CSV table of C-alpha atoms in Angstrom, one decimal:
chain,number,residue,atom,x,y,z
A,601,MET,CA,-19.2,-38.7,0.7
A,602,THR,CA,-20.4,-35.1,0.8
A,603,ASN,CA,-19.0,-32.6,-1.7
A,604,PRO,CA,-18.0,-29.2,-0.2
A,605,THR,CA,-20.5,-26.4,-0.8
A,606,ARG,CA,-19.3,-23.4,-2.6
A,607,ALA,CA,-20.0,-20.2,-0.6
A,608,VAL,CA,-19.3,-16.6,-1.2
A,609,GLN,CA,-17.7,-14.8,1.7
A,610,GLU,CA,-17.7,-11.0,2.0
A,611,PHE,CA,-14.6,-9.5,3.7
A,612,ARG,CA,-15.2,-6.1,5.3
A,613,LEU,CA,-12.7,-3.5,6.5
A,614,PRO,CA,-11.8,-4.6,10.0
A,615,ASP,CA,-11.5,-2.4,13.1
A,616,LEU,CA,-7.8,-1.4,13.0
A,617,GLY,CA,-7.9,-0.2,16.6
A,618,GLU,CA,-7.1,3.0,18.4
A,619,GLY,CA,-10.4,4.7,17.5
A,620,LEU,CA,-9.8,4.7,13.7
A,621,THR,CA,-13.1,4.8,11.9
A,622,GLU,CA,-12.0,4.8,8.2
A,623,ALA,CA,-9.0,4.3,5.9
A,624,ASP,CA,-8.0,5.1,2.4
A,625,TRP,CA,-7.6,2.1,0.1
A,626,VAL,CA,-4.1,2.2,-1.4
A,627,HIS,CA,-4.1,-0.7,-3.9
A,628,TRP,CA,-5.0,-4.3,-4.5
A,629,VAL,CA,-2.5,-7.1,-4.6
A,630,VAL,CA,-5.0,-9.5,-6.0
A,631,ALA,CA,-7.4,-9.4,-9.0
A,632,VAL,CA,-10.7,-11.0,-9.9
A,633,GLY,CA,-10.1,-14.7,-10.6
A,634,ASP,CA,-7.0,-15.0,-8.4
A,635,ARG,CA,-6.7,-17.8,-5.9
A,636,VAL,CA,-5.9,-16.6,-2.4
A,637,GLU,CA,-4.8,-18.5,0.7
A,638,LEU,CA,-5.7,-18.0,4.3
A,639,ASN,CA,-3.7,-15.0,5.7
A,640,GLN,CA,-2.4,-14.0,2.3
A,641,VAL,CA,-2.1,-10.2,1.9
A,642,ILE,CA,-4.8,-9.0,-0.4
A,643,GLY,CA,-4.2,-5.2,-0.3
A,644,GLU,CA,-3.1,-2.2,1.6
A,645,VAL,CA,-4.9,0.6,3.4
A,646,GLU,CA,-3.6,3.9,4.7
A,647,THR,CA,-5.0,5.1,8.0
A,648,ALA,CA,-4.5,8.3,9.8
A,649,LYS,CA,-1.4,6.7,11.4
A,650,ALA,CA,0.2,4.2,9.1
A,651,THR,CA,0.0,2.0,6.0
A,652,VAL,CA,-1.4,-1.4,6.9
A,653,GLU,CA,-1.4,-4.7,4.9
A,654,LEU,CA,-4.6,-6.7,5.2
A,655,PRO,CA,-4.5,-10.5,5.2
A,656,SER,CA,-7.5,-12.5,3.9
A,657,PRO,CA,-9.5,-14.4,6.5
A,658,TYR,CA,-10.6,-16.8,3.8
A,659,ALA,CA,-9.1,-19.2,1.3
A,660,GLY,CA,-10.7,-19.3,-2.1
A,661,THR,CA,-11.1,-17.4,-5.4
A,662,VAL,CA,-11.6,-13.7,-5.7
A,663,GLU,CA,-15.1,-13.0,-7.1
A,664,GLU,CA,-15.4,-9.2,-6.9
A,665,LEU,CA,-13.4,-6.2,-5.8
A,666,LEU,CA,-15.7,-3.7,-4.2
A,667,VAL,CA,-13.5,-0.6,-3.6
A,668,GLU,CA,-11.1,1.4,-5.8
A,669,PRO,CA,-7.6,2.7,-5.0
A,670,GLY,CA,-7.8,6.1,-3.4
A,671,GLN,CA,-11.3,5.5,-2.1
A,672,THR,CA,-12.0,6.3,1.6
A,673,VAL,CA,-13.6,3.2,3.2
A,674,PRO,CA,-15.4,3.3,6.6
A,675,VAL,CA,-14.8,0.5,9.1
A,676,GLY,CA,-17.2,-2.4,8.3
A,677,ALA,CA,-17.6,-1.5,4.7
A,678,PRO,CA,-17.3,-4.5,2.3
A,679,LEU,CA,-13.9,-4.8,0.4
A,680,LEU,CA,-14.2,-7.9,-1.7
A,681,ARG,CA,-16.0,-11.2,-2.1
A,682,ILE,CA,-14.3,-14.6,-2.1
A,683,ALA,CA,-15.8,-17.9,-3.3
A,684,THR,CA,-14.8,-20.6,-0.8
A,685,GLU,CA,-15.3,-24.3,-0.5
A,686,ASP,CA,-15.2,-24.6,3.3
A,687,GLY,CA,-18.3,-26.8,3.7
A,688,PRO,CA,-21.9,-25.5,4.2
A,689,ALA,CA,-22.5,-21.9,3.1
A,690,GLU,CA,-22.2,-19.4,5.9
A,691,PRO,CA,-23.6,-15.8,6.1
A,692,ALA,CA,-21.0,-13.3,5.0
A,693,GLY,CA,-18.6,-12.4,7.7
A,694,ASP,CA,-19.8,-15.2,10.1
A,695,SER,CA,-16.8,-16.9,11.6
A,696,SER,CA,-18.8,-19.2,14.0
A,697,GLY,CA,-18.7,-23.0,13.8
A,698,PRO,CA,-16.1,-25.7,14.5
A,699,SER,CA,-14.4,-25.2,11.1
A,700,ARG,CA,-13.4,-21.6,11.8
A,701,PRO,CA,-11.9,-20.6,15.2
A,702,SER,CA,-12.7,-17.3,16.7
A,703,VAL,CA,-10.1,-14.7,15.7
A,704,LEU,CA,-9.7,-10.9,15.6
A,705,VAL,CA,-11.9,-9.6,12.8
A,706,GLY,CA,-10.1,-9.4,9.5
A,707,TYR,CA,-7.2,-11.7,10.6
A,708,GLY,CA,-7.2,-15.4,10.1
A,709,PRO,CA,-5.5,-18.0,12.3
A,710,GLY,CA,-2.2,-19.7,11.6
A,711,ASP,CA,1.0,-18.4,10.2
A,712,ALA,CA,1.9,-14.7,9.9
A,713,PRO,CA,0.5,-12.8,6.9
A,714,GLN,CA,2.3,-13.5,3.7
A,715,SER,CA,3.9,-10.2,2.6
A,716,ARG,CA,3.3,-9.0,-0.9
A,717,ARG,CA,6.6,-7.2,-1.1
A,718,ALA,CA,8.9,-10.0,-2.2
A,719,THR,CA,6.7,-11.1,-5.1
A,720,ARG,CA,5.2,-7.9,-6.2
A,721,ARG,CA,8.2,-5.6,-6.1
A,722,ASP,CA,11.1,-8.0,-6.7
A,723,SER,CA,9.4,-10.1,-9.3
A,724,PRO,CA,6.2,-8.6,-10.8
A,725,ASP,CA,5.1,-11.9,-12.4
A,726,ALA,CA,5.9,-14.2,-9.5
A,727,GLY,CA,3.0,-16.3,-8.2
A,728,ARG,CA,0.6,-15.2,-11.0
A,729,ASP,CA,-0.7,-17.3,-13.9
A,730,ARG,CA,0.2,-16.1,-17.4
A,731,ASP,CA,-3.5,-15.5,-18.2
A,732,THR,CA,-3.9,-13.2,-15.1
A,733,PRO,CA,-3.9,-9.5,-15.9
A,734,PRO,CA,-0.8,-7.7,-14.6
A,735,ALA,CA,-1.0,-6.1,-11.2
A,736,ARG,CA,-1.9,-2.4,-10.8
A,737,PRO,CA,1.0,0.0,-10.6
A,738,ASP,CA,2.0,0.5,-6.9
A,739,ALA,CA,1.0,4.1,-6.2
A,740,LYS,CA,-0.2,6.1,-3.2
A,741,PRO,CA,-3.9,7.2,-3.2
A,742,GLY,CA,-3.0,10.9,-3.8
A,743,ALA,CA,-0.8,9.9,-6.7
A,744,ARG,CA,-3.6,8.0,-8.3
A,745,LYS,CA,-6.0,10.9,-8.0
A,746,LEU,CA,-3.4,13.3,-9.3
A,747,ALA,CA,-2.6,11.0,-12.2
A,748,ALA,CA,-6.3,10.9,-13.2
A,749,LEU,CA,-6.5,14.7,-12.9
A,750,LEU,CA,-3.4,15.2,-15.2
A,751,GLU,CA,-4.4,12.3,-17.5
A,752,VAL,CA,-1.1,10.4,-16.7
A,753,ASP,CA,-1.0,6.6,-17.3
A,754,LEU,CA,0.6,5.2,-14.1
A,755,ASP,CA,2.1,2.4,-16.2
A,756,THR,CA,4.5,5.0,-17.7
A,757,VAL,CA,5.5,6.4,-14.3
A,758,THR,CA,8.7,5.3,-12.5
A,759,GLY,CA,8.2,5.3,-8.7
A,760,THR,CA,10.8,6.8,-6.5
A,761,GLY,CA,9.0,6.2,-3.2
A,762,ARG,CA,9.9,3.5,-0.6
A,763,GLY,CA,10.0,0.2,-2.4
A,764,GLY,CA,9.3,1.8,-5.8
A,765,VAL,CA,5.9,3.3,-4.8
A,766,ILE,CA,4.7,6.0,-7.1
A,767,THR,CA,4.4,9.4,-5.4
A,768,ARG,CA,2.7,12.7,-6.4
A,769,ASP,CA,6.0,14.1,-7.4
A,770,ASP,CA,6.6,11.2,-9.7
A,771,VAL,CA,3.3,11.9,-11.4
A,772,ARG,CA,4.0,15.6,-11.8
A,773,ARG,CA,7.4,14.9,-13.2
A,774,THR,CA,6.0,12.5,-15.8
A,775,ALA,CA,3.3,15.0,-16.7
A,776,GLY,CA,6.1,17.6,-17.3
A,777,HIS,CA,4.6,19.9,-14.6
A,778,SER,CA,8.1,21.2,-13.7
A,779,GLU,CA,8.4,22.8,-17.2
A,780,GLU,CA,7.2,26.4,-17.6
A,781,PRO,CA,3.9,26.6,-19.6
A,782,THR,CA,3.9,28.4,-22.9
A,783,ALA,CA,2.9,32.0,-22.9
A,784,GLY,CA,-0.8,32.8,-23.6
A,785,HIS,CA,-2.7,30.4,-25.9
A,786,GLY,CA,-0.2,29.9,-28.7
A,787,GLU,CA,0.4,33.7,-29.1
A,788,GLU,CA,3.7,35.3,-28.8
A,789,PRO,CA,4.1,38.1,-26.3
A,790,THR,CA,4.3,41.6,-27.8
A,791,ALA,CA,8.0,42.3,-28.6
A,792,GLY,CA,9.7,44.9,-26.5
A,793,ARG,CA,7.2,45.0,-23.6
A,794,PRO,CA,6.1,42.4,-21.0
A,795,HIS,CA,2.9,40.4,-21.6
A,796,PRO,CA,0.0,42.0,-19.6
A,797,PRO,CA,-0.8,40.0,-16.5
A,798,SER,CA,-3.8,37.6,-16.7
A,799,PRO,CA,-6.8,38.8,-14.7
A,800,GLU,CA,-6.9,35.4,-12.9
A,801,PRO,CA,-4.5,32.4,-12.5
A,802,SER,CA,-4.3,30.2,-15.6
A,803,PRO,CA,-5.4,26.6,-15.1
A,804,GLU,CA,-1.9,25.7,-16.5
A,805,ARG,CA,-0.2,27.4,-13.6
A,806,ILE,CA,-2.0,25.8,-10.7
A,807,THR,CA,-2.0,22.3,-9.3
A,808,ARG,CA,-4.8,20.7,-7.3
A,809,ILE,CA,-3.5,18.0,-5.0
A,810,PRO,CA,-6.1,15.6,-3.6
A,811,VAL,CA,-5.7,15.2,0.2
A,812,GLY,CA,-6.0,11.8,1.9
A,813,GLY,CA,-4.4,9.4,4.3
A,814,VAL,CA,-2.0,10.9,6.9
A,815,ARG,CA,-2.2,14.4,5.5
A,816,LYS,CA,-6.0,14.5,5.6
A,817,ARG,CA,-6.1,13.1,9.2
A,818,THR,CA,-3.4,15.6,10.3
A,819,ALA,CA,-5.4,18.5,8.9
A,820,GLU,CA,-8.5,17.3,10.7
A,821,ALA,CA,-6.6,16.7,13.9
A,822,VAL,CA,-4.8,20.1,14.1
A,823,SER,CA,-8.0,22.0,13.1
A,824,HIS,CA,-9.9,20.3,15.8
A,825,SER,CA,-7.1,20.9,18.3
A,826,ALA,CA,-6.7,24.6,17.3
A,827,PHE,CA,-10.4,25.4,17.7
A,828,THR,CA,-11.3,23.4,20.7
A,829,ALA,CA,-8.3,23.8,23.1
A,830,PRO,CA,-7.3,27.3,24.2
A,831,HIS,CA,-3.7,27.4,23.2
A,832,ALA,CA,-1.1,29.5,25.0
A,833,SER,CA,2.7,29.5,24.6
A,834,VAL,CA,5.8,30.4,26.6
A,835,PHE,CA,9.4,30.8,25.2
A,836,LEU,CA,12.8,30.5,26.7
A,837,THR,CA,16.2,31.1,25.1
A,838,CYS,CA,19.0,29.3,27.0
A,839,ASP,CA,22.6,28.3,27.0
A,840,ALA,CA,22.9,24.6,25.9
A,841,THR,CA,26.7,24.4,25.6
A,842,ALA,CA,26.9,21.9,28.4
A,843,THR,CA,24.3,19.7,26.7
A,844,VAL,CA,26.2,19.8,23.4
A,845,ASP,CA,29.4,18.9,25.2
A,846,LEU,CA,27.6,16.0,27.0
A,847,VAL,CA,26.2,14.6,23.8
A,848,SER,CA,29.8,14.4,22.3
A,849,THR,CA,31.0,12.7,25.4
A,850,LEU,CA,28.1,10.2,25.5
A,851,ARG,CA,28.7,9.1,21.9
A,852,ALA,CA,32.1,7.8,23.0
A,853,SER,CA,30.6,6.0,26.0
A,854,PRO,CA,30.3,2.2,26.0
A,855,ALA,CA,26.8,2.6,27.5
A,856,PHE,CA,25.7,4.2,24.2
A,857,GLU,CA,27.2,1.6,21.9
A,858,GLY,CA,25.0,1.2,18.9
A,859,VAL,CA,23.0,4.3,19.8
A,860,ARG,CA,23.6,7.9,18.6
A,861,PRO,CA,22.5,10.2,21.4
A,862,THR,CA,21.4,13.6,20.3
A,863,ALA,CA,20.4,16.9,22.0
A,864,LEU,CA,16.8,15.8,21.5
A,865,SER,CA,17.5,12.8,23.8
A,866,ILE,CA,18.6,15.2,26.5
A,867,VAL,CA,15.7,17.6,25.9
A,868,SER,CA,13.2,14.7,26.1
A,869,ARG,CA,14.7,13.6,29.4
A,870,ALA,CA,14.5,17.1,30.7
A,871,LEU,CA,10.8,17.3,29.7
A,872,VAL,CA,10.1,14.1,31.6
A,873,HIS,CA,12.0,15.5,34.6
A,874,ALA,CA,9.9,18.7,34.4
A,875,ILE,CA,6.6,16.7,34.3
A,876,ALA,CA,7.5,15.1,37.6
A,877,ASP,CA,7.2,18.6,39.2
A,878,GLU,CA,4.4,19.9,36.9
A,879,PRO,CA,2.1,16.8,36.2
A,880,SER,CA,-0.5,18.9,34.5
A,881,LEU,CA,1.7,18.9,31.4
A,882,ASN,CA,1.0,15.2,31.2
A,883,ALA,CA,-2.8,15.3,31.2
A,884,HIS,CA,-5.9,15.7,29.1
A,885,TRP,CA,-9.3,17.5,29.4
A,886,ASP,CA,-12.3,15.1,29.6
A,887,ASP,CA,-15.1,17.0,27.7
A,888,ASP,CA,-17.8,14.5,28.8
A,889,THR,CA,-17.2,15.0,32.5
A,890,GLY,CA,-15.4,18.4,32.6
A,891,GLU,CA,-12.5,16.8,34.5
A,892,ILE,CA,-8.7,17.0,34.2
A,893,VAL,CA,-7.3,13.5,33.8
A,894,LEU,CA,-3.7,13.2,35.0
A,895,HIS,CA,-1.5,10.4,33.5
A,896,HIS,CA,0.9,8.7,35.8
A,897,ASP,CA,2.9,7.3,32.9
A,898,VAL,CA,4.6,9.5,30.3
A,899,TYR,CA,3.8,8.3,26.8
A,900,LEU,CA,6.2,10.6,24.9
A,901,GLY,CA,5.2,11.5,21.3
A,902,ILE,CA,8.1,12.3,18.9
A,903,ALA,CA,6.9,14.5,16.0
A,904,THR,CA,8.5,13.0,12.9
A,905,ALA,CA,8.5,14.3,9.4
A,906,THR,CA,7.9,11.5,6.8
A,907,SER,CA,7.3,11.3,3.1
A,908,ASP,CA,3.6,10.7,3.9
A,909,GLY,CA,3.3,13.7,6.3
A,910,LEU,CA,3.7,14.3,10.0
A,911,LYS,CA,3.6,11.2,12.2
A,912,VAL,CA,3.9,11.1,16.0
A,913,PRO,CA,5.3,7.7,17.1
A,914,VAL,CA,5.2,7.0,20.9
A,915,VAL,CA,7.8,6.1,23.4
A,916,ARG,CA,5.8,4.4,26.2
A,917,GLU,CA,6.5,4.9,29.9
A,918,ALA,CA,9.4,7.2,29.1
A,919,GLN,CA,9.7,8.1,32.8
A,920,ARG,CA,11.0,4.6,33.5
A,921,LEU,CA,13.8,4.6,30.9
A,922,SER,CA,17.4,5.4,31.5
A,923,LEU,CA,19.0,8.0,29.1
A,924,PRO,CA,20.6,5.3,26.9
A,925,HIS,CA,17.3,3.4,26.6
A,926,LEU,CA,15.4,6.6,26.0
A,927,ALA,CA,17.8,7.7,23.2
A,928,ARG,CA,17.5,4.2,21.6
A,929,SER,CA,13.7,4.2,21.8
A,930,ILE,CA,13.4,7.7,20.3
A,931,ALA,CA,15.7,6.6,17.4
A,932,GLU,CA,13.8,3.4,16.8
A,933,VAL,CA,10.3,4.7,16.8
A,934,ALA,CA,11.3,7.7,14.6
A,935,ASP,CA,13.0,5.3,12.1
A,936,ARG,CA,10.0,3.0,12.0
A,937,ALA,CA,7.7,6.0,11.3
A,938,ARG,CA,9.9,7.4,8.5
A,939,THR,CA,10.2,4.1,6.8
A,940,GLY,CA,6.5,3.3,7.0
A,941,ARG,CA,6.9,0.3,9.3
A,942,SER,CA,4.9,1.7,12.3
A,943,THR,CA,1.6,0.1,13.2
A,944,PRO,CA,-1.4,2.2,14.1
A,945,SER,CA,-1.0,1.4,17.7
A,946,GLU,CA,2.6,2.6,17.7
A,947,LEU,CA,1.4,6.0,16.4
A,948,THR,CA,-1.3,6.7,19.0
A,949,GLY,CA,-1.6,7.1,22.7
A,950,SER,CA,0.9,9.9,23.4
A,951,THR,CA,0.2,12.0,26.5
A,952,VAL,CA,2.8,14.8,25.8
A,953,SER,CA,4.9,15.5,22.7
A,954,VAL,CA,8.1,17.0,21.6
A,955,THR,CA,8.9,18.4,18.1
A,956,ASN,CA,12.4,19.3,16.9
A,957,VAL,CA,12.0,22.1,14.4
A,958,GLY,CA,15.7,23.0,14.8
A,959,VAL,CA,16.7,20.2,12.3
A,960,PHE,CA,15.2,22.5,9.6
A,961,GLY,CA,17.4,25.5,10.7
A,962,VAL,CA,14.4,27.1,12.5
A,963,ASP,CA,15.0,29.1,15.7
A,964,GLY,CA,11.6,28.3,17.2
A,965,GLY,CA,7.8,28.3,16.7
A,966,THR,CA,4.4,27.8,18.4
A,967,PRO,CA,3.4,24.2,17.8
A,968,ILE,CA,-0.3,23.1,17.9
A,969,LEU,CA,-1.2,20.6,20.5
A,970,ASN,CA,-1.7,17.0,19.6
A,971,PRO,CA,-5.4,16.3,20.2
A,972,GLY,CA,-5.9,14.9,23.7
A,973,GLU,CA,-2.7,16.4,25.1
A,974,SER,CA,-2.1,19.4,27.4
A,975,ALA,CA,1.5,20.3,26.2
A,976,ILE,CA,3.9,20.1,23.4
A,977,LEU,CA,7.6,21.3,23.5
A,978,ALA,CA,9.3,22.7,20.4
A,979,VAL,CA,13.1,22.7,20.2
A,980,GLY,CA,14.7,25.2,17.9
A,981,ALA,CA,18.1,25.1,16.2
A,982,ILE,CA,21.2,25.0,18.5
A,983,SER,CA,23.6,27.6,17.1
A,984,ASP,CA,26.5,29.8,18.1
A,985,ARG,CA,25.4,33.1,19.5
A,986,PRO,CA,26.9,35.8,21.7
A,987,TRP,CA,26.1,35.1,25.4
A,988,VAL,CA,27.0,36.8,28.7
A,989,VAL,CA,28.9,34.4,31.0
A,990,ASP,CA,30.1,35.6,34.4
A,991,GLY,CA,29.7,39.2,33.2
A,992,ALA,CA,31.7,38.7,30.0
A,993,LEU,CA,30.6,38.2,26.5
A,994,ALA,CA,31.3,34.8,25.0
A,995,ILE,CA,30.2,32.6,22.1
A,996,ARG,CA,28.0,29.8,23.3
A,997,LYS,CA,25.6,27.1,22.0
A,998,VAL,CA,22.2,28.7,22.4
A,999,VAL,CA,18.7,27.2,21.8
A,1000,THR,CA,15.2,28.6,21.9
A,1001,LEU,CA,12.5,26.4,23.5
A,1002,SER,CA,8.7,27.0,23.2
A,1003,LEU,CA,6.1,25.3,25.1
A,1004,SER,CA,2.5,25.3,23.9
A,1005,PHE,CA,-0.2,24.3,26.4
A,1006,ASP,CA,-3.9,23.9,27.0
A,1007,HIS,CA,-4.9,26.8,29.2
A,1008,ARG,CA,-7.8,24.8,30.6
A,1009,LEU,CA,-5.4,22.5,32.4
A,1010,VAL,CA,-2.1,24.4,32.6
A,1011,ASP,CA,-1.6,28.0,33.9
A,1012,GLY,CA,1.1,30.3,32.7
A,1013,GLU,CA,2.9,29.9,36.1
A,1014,GLN,CA,3.1,26.1,35.7
A,1015,ALA,CA,4.2,26.3,32.1
A,1016,GLY,CA,6.8,28.9,32.9
A,1017,ARG,CA,8.2,26.9,35.8
A,1018,ALA,CA,8.3,23.7,33.7
A,1019,LEU,CA,10.2,25.5,30.8
A,1020,ALA,CA,12.6,27.1,33.3
A,1021,THR,CA,13.3,23.6,34.7
A,1022,ILE,CA,14.0,22.3,31.2
A,1023,GLY,CA,16.3,25.2,30.5
A,1024,ALA,CA,18.2,24.6,33.7
A,1025,PHE,CA,18.6,21.0,32.8
A,1026,LEU,CA,20.1,21.9,29.4
A,1027,GLY,CA,22.4,24.4,31.0
A,1028,ASP,CA,23.8,21.9,33.5
A,1029,PRO,CA,22.5,18.4,32.7
A,1030,VAL,CA,25.0,16.1,34.5
A,1031,PRO,CA,23.9,16.7,38.1
A,1032,MET,CA,20.3,16.2,37.2
A,1033,LEU,CA,21.1,13.0,35.2
A,1034,LEU,CA,23.1,11.6,38.1
A,1035,ALA,CA,20.3,12.4,40.5
A,1036,ASP,CA,17.8,10.4,38.5
A,1037,LYS,CA,17.1,6.9,39.8
């Protein structure tokens, strides 16, 4: 009888897909000396698009953790080493041989990954030996960096993020950052007259916030887009009273049971309708060939504000969806993005986008293109305004739309016609909806 050979396997950051080349390590779920099972979640990374749990491709004992929370890790970089007893030693990362079937890198075969959430957040000591050190506090990378900067012990911080995750605001609150700093350096201001202004900002009155994860990638993406694509914008203020009335009617319709249609649903349908006449809005510029690439399917990006920053979940093949299905899909992808449940693939691949700045009480704006797209539509607040109807002044529901576009692909004439089509749709949506197949 042959005894199994102890081997040390090295787990590297797998290719998470969609062109992602790096990720920020959020935290470890395991510690050195822990026993891990195949497909057990060992930690969590934050990519440009989403937070992803990583399952172990090996069963064994954790020998060494090779990255720290908050560290940016390129794809292929080693994360940890696990001592296994799977038979003859294999080179690190080699999954060949009859004892290990071929699988997607970083993901073992068998059952679905075991989530850390039930044991870590609901029962911090569950599944851990008494002699094992307690798990690290659950904090976002930016919160860890800020805690180090402000010399805050994360064990003393109460997390208010999703699932109890510690955020930057939690760290600042624990550090007492919200309190006004004392005047000067222990000196009282001169009585009867204001303290003279400091020649430069005091270190006590500024906060440096490390940038990583979604915010870092968003900054990189919009900077690249703003300085590589020649942006132009057109604006239209239109009467959306009929759209507001239609939304109220649809909410009582059996076809929309379980779905709450909104004006954004109608606007999105109008954008898809306009693209049928102006396909250059659903295209991208190929830098390598100098060609315009038209997309026949509309992958509609829905700009969504989240606690982690701006995310753009995608409704795929939006041109094939009826209005009830489109409304349901928009609500579902936005909810998954806000609650951190979107996968990287669900947050990439959009061909045209819409952003609703009106929910913040803003009348309009000039949005920056999502990289790789030729157009983005911004929807302002719908509000009561005076409007001329049949030669008489009336109070109507009015909205301002703005369409930013890549002038290499789209001319002002095409953008103007498309925006006029969308405005006409909002002014009288029922005939256009009935005409849709």
